[in-house]
Amino acid sequence: LKEPIPESELSKAKELTKGRLLLRMEDTRSVVSWMGGQEILTGRILTVDQVVSIIDAITADELEQLARELLVGDQLRLAVVGPVAKDEPLEELLKL
């Protein structure tokens, strides 16, 4: 990352994520999907409160470390659908 993640942005992202999670839990299909997905992928089911606690515990440093691991410049790819006149402007999108 070129600059640290501002605490205000991290806080907004956490609140948005928690809000979307809580809204999804109002729909029966979403709850079943939530529980089934957790069981299949991890073998256990976390409660919404447990996940909210995990989200709250995430730090900017942890996110920055994860970004450094996942967003490796020479590993980025871009798929474009439709006519493209020149490649150069698109190649700029792949530069971190």
mmCIF file with all atom_site columns, C-alpha atoms in Angstrom:
data_model
loop_
_atom_site.group_PDB
_atom_site.id
_atom_site.type_symbol
_atom_site.label_atom_id
_atom_site.label_alt_id
_atom_site.label_comp_id
_atom_site.label_asym_id
_atom_site.label_entity_id
_atom_site.label_seq_id
_atom_site.pdbx_PDB_ins_code
_atom_site.Cartn_x
_atom_site.Cartn_y
_atom_site.Cartn_z
_atom_site.occupancy
_atom_site.B_iso_or_equiv
_atom_site.pdbx_formal_charge
_atom_site.auth_seq_id
_atom_site.auth_comp_id
_atom_site.auth_asym_id
_atom_site.auth_atom_id
_atom_site.pdbx_PDB_model_num
ATOM 1  C CA . LEU A 1 1  ? 0.000   0.000   0.000   1.00 0.00 ? 1  LEU A CA 1
ATOM 2  C CA . LYS A 1 2  ? 1.165   3.486   -0.741  1.00 0.00 ? 2  LYS A CA 1
ATOM 3  C CA . GLU A 1 3  ? -0.173  4.895   2.518   1.00 0.00 ? 3  GLU A CA 1
ATOM 4  C CA . PRO A 1 4  ? -1.589  3.487   5.759   1.00 0.00 ? 4  PRO A CA 1
ATOM 5  C CA . ILE A 1 5  ? -5.280  2.714   6.095   1.00 0.00 ? 5  ILE A CA 1
ATOM 6  C CA . PRO A 1 6  ? -6.909  5.608   7.976   1.00 0.00 ? 6  PRO A CA 1
ATOM 7  C CA . GLU A 1 7  ? -8.661  4.544   11.173  1.00 0.00 ? 7  GLU A CA 1
ATOM 8  C CA . SER A 1 8  ? -11.813 6.361   10.027  1.00 0.00 ? 8  SER A CA 1
ATOM 9  C CA . GLU A 1 9  ? -11.942 4.272   6.825   1.00 0.00 ? 9  GLU A CA 1
ATOM 10 C CA . LEU A 1 10 ? -11.365 1.051   8.731   1.00 0.00 ? 10 LEU A CA 1
ATOM 11 C CA . SER A 1 11 ? -14.145 1.959   11.141  1.00 0.00 ? 11 SER A CA 1
ATOM 12 C CA . LYS A 1 12 ? -16.550 2.724   8.269   1.00 0.00 ? 12 LYS A CA 1
ATOM 13 C CA . ALA A 1 13 ? -15.701 -0.560  6.556   1.00 0.00 ? 13 ALA A CA 1
ATOM 14 C CA . LYS A 1 14 ? -16.279 -2.511  9.761   1.00 0.00 ? 14 LYS A CA 1
ATOM 15 C CA . GLU A 1 15 ? -19.644 -0.849  10.380  1.00 0.00 ? 15 GLU A CA 1
ATOM 16 C CA . LEU A 1 16 ? -20.727 -1.466  6.781   1.00 0.00 ? 16 LEU A CA 1
ATOM 17 C CA . THR A 1 17 ? -19.705 -5.120  6.962   1.00 0.00 ? 17 THR A CA 1
ATOM 18 C CA . LYS A 1 18 ? -21.472 -5.681  10.270  1.00 0.00 ? 18 LYS A CA 1
ATOM 19 C CA . GLY A 1 19 ? -24.595 -3.883  9.058   1.00 0.00 ? 19 GLY A CA 1
ATOM 20 C CA . ARG A 1 20 ? -24.794 -5.964  5.893   1.00 0.00 ? 20 ARG A CA 1
ATOM 21 C CA . LEU A 1 21 ? -24.295 -9.144  7.901   1.00 0.00 ? 21 LEU A CA 1
ATOM 22 C CA . LEU A 1 22 ? -27.072 -8.237  10.306  1.00 0.00 ? 22 LEU A CA 1
ATOM 23 C CA . LEU A 1 23 ? -29.434 -7.361  7.448   1.00 0.00 ? 23 LEU A CA 1
ATOM 24 C CA . ARG A 1 24 ? -28.740 -10.695 5.744   1.00 0.00 ? 24 ARG A CA 1
ATOM 25 C CA . MET A 1 25 ? -29.670 -12.511 8.940   1.00 0.00 ? 25 MET A CA 1
ATOM 26 C CA . GLU A 1 26 ? -33.242 -11.235 8.574   1.00 0.00 ? 26 GLU A CA 1
ATOM 27 C CA . ASP A 1 27 ? -33.790 -13.538 5.577   1.00 0.00 ? 27 ASP A CA 1
ATOM 28 C CA . THR A 1 28 ? -34.308 -17.276 6.185   1.00 0.00 ? 28 THR A CA 1
ATOM 29 C CA . ARG A 1 29 ? -32.436 -18.306 3.038   1.00 0.00 ? 29 ARG A CA 1
ATOM 30 C CA . SER A 1 30 ? -29.479 -16.164 4.008   1.00 0.00 ? 30 SER A CA 1
ATOM 31 C CA . VAL A 1 31 ? -29.370 -17.713 7.475   1.00 0.00 ? 31 VAL A CA 1
ATOM 32 C CA . VAL A 1 32 ? -29.470 -21.241 6.035   1.00 0.00 ? 32 VAL A CA 1
ATOM 33 C CA . SER A 1 33 ? -26.790 -20.336 3.490   1.00 0.00 ? 33 SER A CA 1
ATOM 34 C CA . TRP A 1 34 ? -24.688 -18.750 6.260   1.00 0.00 ? 34 TRP A CA 1
ATOM 35 C CA . MET A 1 35 ? -24.894 -21.842 8.445   1.00 0.00 ? 35 MET A CA 1
ATOM 36 C CA . GLY A 1 36 ? -24.440 -24.358 5.626   1.00 0.00 ? 36 GLY A CA 1
ATOM 37 C CA . GLY A 1 37 ? -21.496 -22.506 4.154   1.00 0.00 ? 37 GLY A CA 1
ATOM 38 C CA . GLN A 1 38 ? -19.715 -22.350 7.481   1.00 0.00 ? 38 GLN A CA 1
ATOM 39 C CA . GLU A 1 39 ? -20.339 -26.024 8.197   1.00 0.00 ? 39 GLU A CA 1
ATOM 40 C CA . ILE A 1 40 ? -19.091 -27.113 4.776   1.00 0.00 ? 40 ILE A CA 1
ATOM 41 C CA . LEU A 1 41 ? -16.052 -24.817 4.665   1.00 0.00 ? 41 LEU A CA 1
ATOM 42 C CA . THR A 1 42 ? -14.887 -24.860 8.281   1.00 0.00 ? 42 THR A CA 1
ATOM 43 C CA . GLY A 1 43 ? -16.710 -27.687 10.029  1.00 0.00 ? 43 GLY A CA 1
ATOM 44 C CA . ARG A 1 44 ? -18.151 -25.322 12.625  1.00 0.00 ? 44 ARG A CA 1
ATOM 45 C CA . ILE A 1 45 ? -20.761 -22.603 12.795  1.00 0.00 ? 45 ILE A CA 1
ATOM 46 C CA . LEU A 1 46 ? -19.980 -19.227 14.339  1.00 0.00 ? 46 LEU A CA 1
ATOM 47 C CA . THR A 1 47 ? -22.741 -17.080 15.749  1.00 0.00 ? 47 THR A CA 1
ATOM 48 C CA . VAL A 1 48 ? -23.338 -13.618 14.362  1.00 0.00 ? 48 VAL A CA 1
ATOM 49 C CA . ASP A 1 49 ? -22.023 -12.179 17.636  1.00 0.00 ? 49 ASP A CA 1
ATOM 50 C CA . GLN A 1 50 ? -18.798 -14.162 17.265  1.00 0.00 ? 50 GLN A CA 1
ATOM 51 C CA . VAL A 1 51 ? -18.291 -12.874 13.725  1.00 0.00 ? 51 VAL A CA 1
ATOM 52 C CA . VAL A 1 52 ? -19.034 -9.299  14.815  1.00 0.00 ? 52 VAL A CA 1
ATOM 53 C CA . SER A 1 53 ? -16.357 -9.684  17.512  1.00 0.00 ? 53 SER A CA 1
ATOM 54 C CA . ILE A 1 54 ? -13.884 -10.950 14.916  1.00 0.00 ? 54 ILE A CA 1
ATOM 55 C CA . ILE A 1 55 ? -14.665 -8.006  12.628  1.00 0.00 ? 55 ILE A CA 1
ATOM 56 C CA . ASP A 1 56 ? -14.251 -5.552  15.509  1.00 0.00 ? 56 ASP A CA 1
ATOM 57 C CA . ALA A 1 57 ? -10.852 -7.061  16.363  1.00 0.00 ? 57 ALA A CA 1
ATOM 58 C CA . ILE A 1 58 ? -9.371  -6.528  12.878  1.00 0.00 ? 58 ILE A CA 1
ATOM 59 C CA . THR A 1 59 ? -6.606  -3.925  12.847  1.00 0.00 ? 59 THR A CA 1
ATOM 60 C CA . ALA A 1 60 ? -5.282  -1.721  10.065  1.00 0.00 ? 60 ALA A CA 1
ATOM 61 C CA . ASP A 1 61 ? -1.901  -3.441  10.411  1.00 0.00 ? 61 ASP A CA 1
ATOM 62 C CA . GLU A 1 62 ? -3.495  -6.854  9.799   1.00 0.00 ? 62 GLU A CA 1
ATOM 63 C CA . LEU A 1 63 ? -5.303  -5.575  6.704   1.00 0.00 ? 63 LEU A CA 1
ATOM 64 C CA . GLU A 1 64 ? -2.147  -3.970  5.351   1.00 0.00 ? 64 GLU A CA 1
ATOM 65 C CA . GLN A 1 65 ? -0.212  -7.218  5.854   1.00 0.00 ? 65 GLN A CA 1
ATOM 66 C CA . LEU A 1 66 ? -2.917  -9.200  4.067   1.00 0.00 ? 66 LEU A CA 1
ATOM 67 C CA . ALA A 1 67 ? -2.934  -6.696  1.201   1.00 0.00 ? 67 ALA A CA 1
ATOM 68 C CA . ARG A 1 68 ? 0.845   -7.065  0.838   1.00 0.00 ? 68 ARG A CA 1
ATOM 69 C CA . GLU A 1 69 ? 0.431   -10.848 0.644   1.00 0.00 ? 69 GLU A CA 1
ATOM 70 C CA . LEU A 1 70 ? -2.494  -10.879 -1.799  1.00 0.00 ? 70 LEU A CA 1
ATOM 71 C CA . LEU A 1 71 ? -1.907  -7.848  -4.015  1.00 0.00 ? 71 LEU A CA 1
ATOM 72 C CA . VAL A 1 72 ? 1.417   -8.724  -5.597  1.00 0.00 ? 72 VAL A CA 1
ATOM 73 C CA . GLY A 1 73 ? 2.091   -6.445  -8.567  1.00 0.00 ? 73 GLY A CA 1
ATOM 74 C CA . ASP A 1 74 ? 3.406   -9.035  -11.014 1.00 0.00 ? 74 ASP A CA 1
ATOM 75 C CA . GLN A 1 75 ? 0.545   -11.423 -10.164 1.00 0.00 ? 75 GLN A CA 1
ATOM 76 C CA . LEU A 1 76 ? -2.347  -9.074  -11.028 1.00 0.00 ? 76 LEU A CA 1
ATOM 77 C CA . ARG A 1 77 ? -4.531  -9.828  -14.036 1.00 0.00 ? 77 ARG A CA 1
ATOM 78 C CA . LEU A 1 78 ? -7.192  -7.822  -15.854 1.00 0.00 ? 78 LEU A CA 1
ATOM 79 C CA . ALA A 1 79 ? -10.003 -9.138  -18.059 1.00 0.00 ? 79 ALA A CA 1
ATOM 80 C CA . VAL A 1 80 ? -11.738 -6.754  -20.447 1.00 0.00 ? 80 VAL A CA 1
ATOM 81 C CA . VAL A 1 81 ? -14.888 -7.457  -22.433 1.00 0.00 ? 81 VAL A CA 1
ATOM 82 C CA . GLY A 1 82 ? -15.522 -5.343  -25.500 1.00 0.00 ? 82 GLY A CA 1
ATOM 83 C CA . PRO A 1 83 ? -13.430 -3.352  -27.941 1.00 0.00 ? 83 PRO A CA 1
ATOM 84 C CA . VAL A 1 84 ? -10.274 -1.739  -26.591 1.00 0.00 ? 84 VAL A CA 1
ATOM 85 C CA . ALA A 1 85 ? -8.392  0.866   -28.609 1.00 0.00 ? 85 ALA A CA 1
ATOM 86 C CA . LYS A 1 86 ? -5.097  0.820   -26.700 1.00 0.00 ? 86 LYS A CA 1
ATOM 87 C CA . ASP A 1 87 ? -3.637  -1.361  -23.971 1.00 0.00 ? 87 ASP A CA 1
ATOM 88 C CA . GLU A 1 88 ? -1.626  1.318   -22.165 1.00 0.00 ? 88 GLU A CA 1
ATOM 89 C CA . PRO A 1 89 ? -4.439  2.977   -20.164 1.00 0.00 ? 89 PRO A CA 1
ATOM 90 C CA . LEU A 1 90 ? -5.623  -0.444  -19.001 1.00 0.00 ? 90 LEU A CA 1
ATOM 91 C CA . GLU A 1 91 ? -2.133  -1.535  -18.020 1.00 0.00 ? 91 GLU A CA 1
ATOM 92 C CA . GLU A 1 92 ? -2.013  1.410   -15.626 1.00 0.00 ? 92 GLU A CA 1
ATOM 93 C CA . LEU A 1 93 ? -4.838  -0.220  -13.652 1.00 0.00 ? 93 LEU A CA 1
ATOM 94 C CA . LEU A 1 94 ? -2.523  -3.124  -12.829 1.00 0.00 ? 94 LEU A CA 1
ATOM 95 C CA . LYS A 1 95 ? 0.145   -0.953  -11.237 1.00 0.00 ? 95 LYS A CA 1
ATOM 96 C CA . LEU A 1 96 ? 0.073   -0.694  -7.467  1.00 0.00 ? 96 LEU A CA 1
#
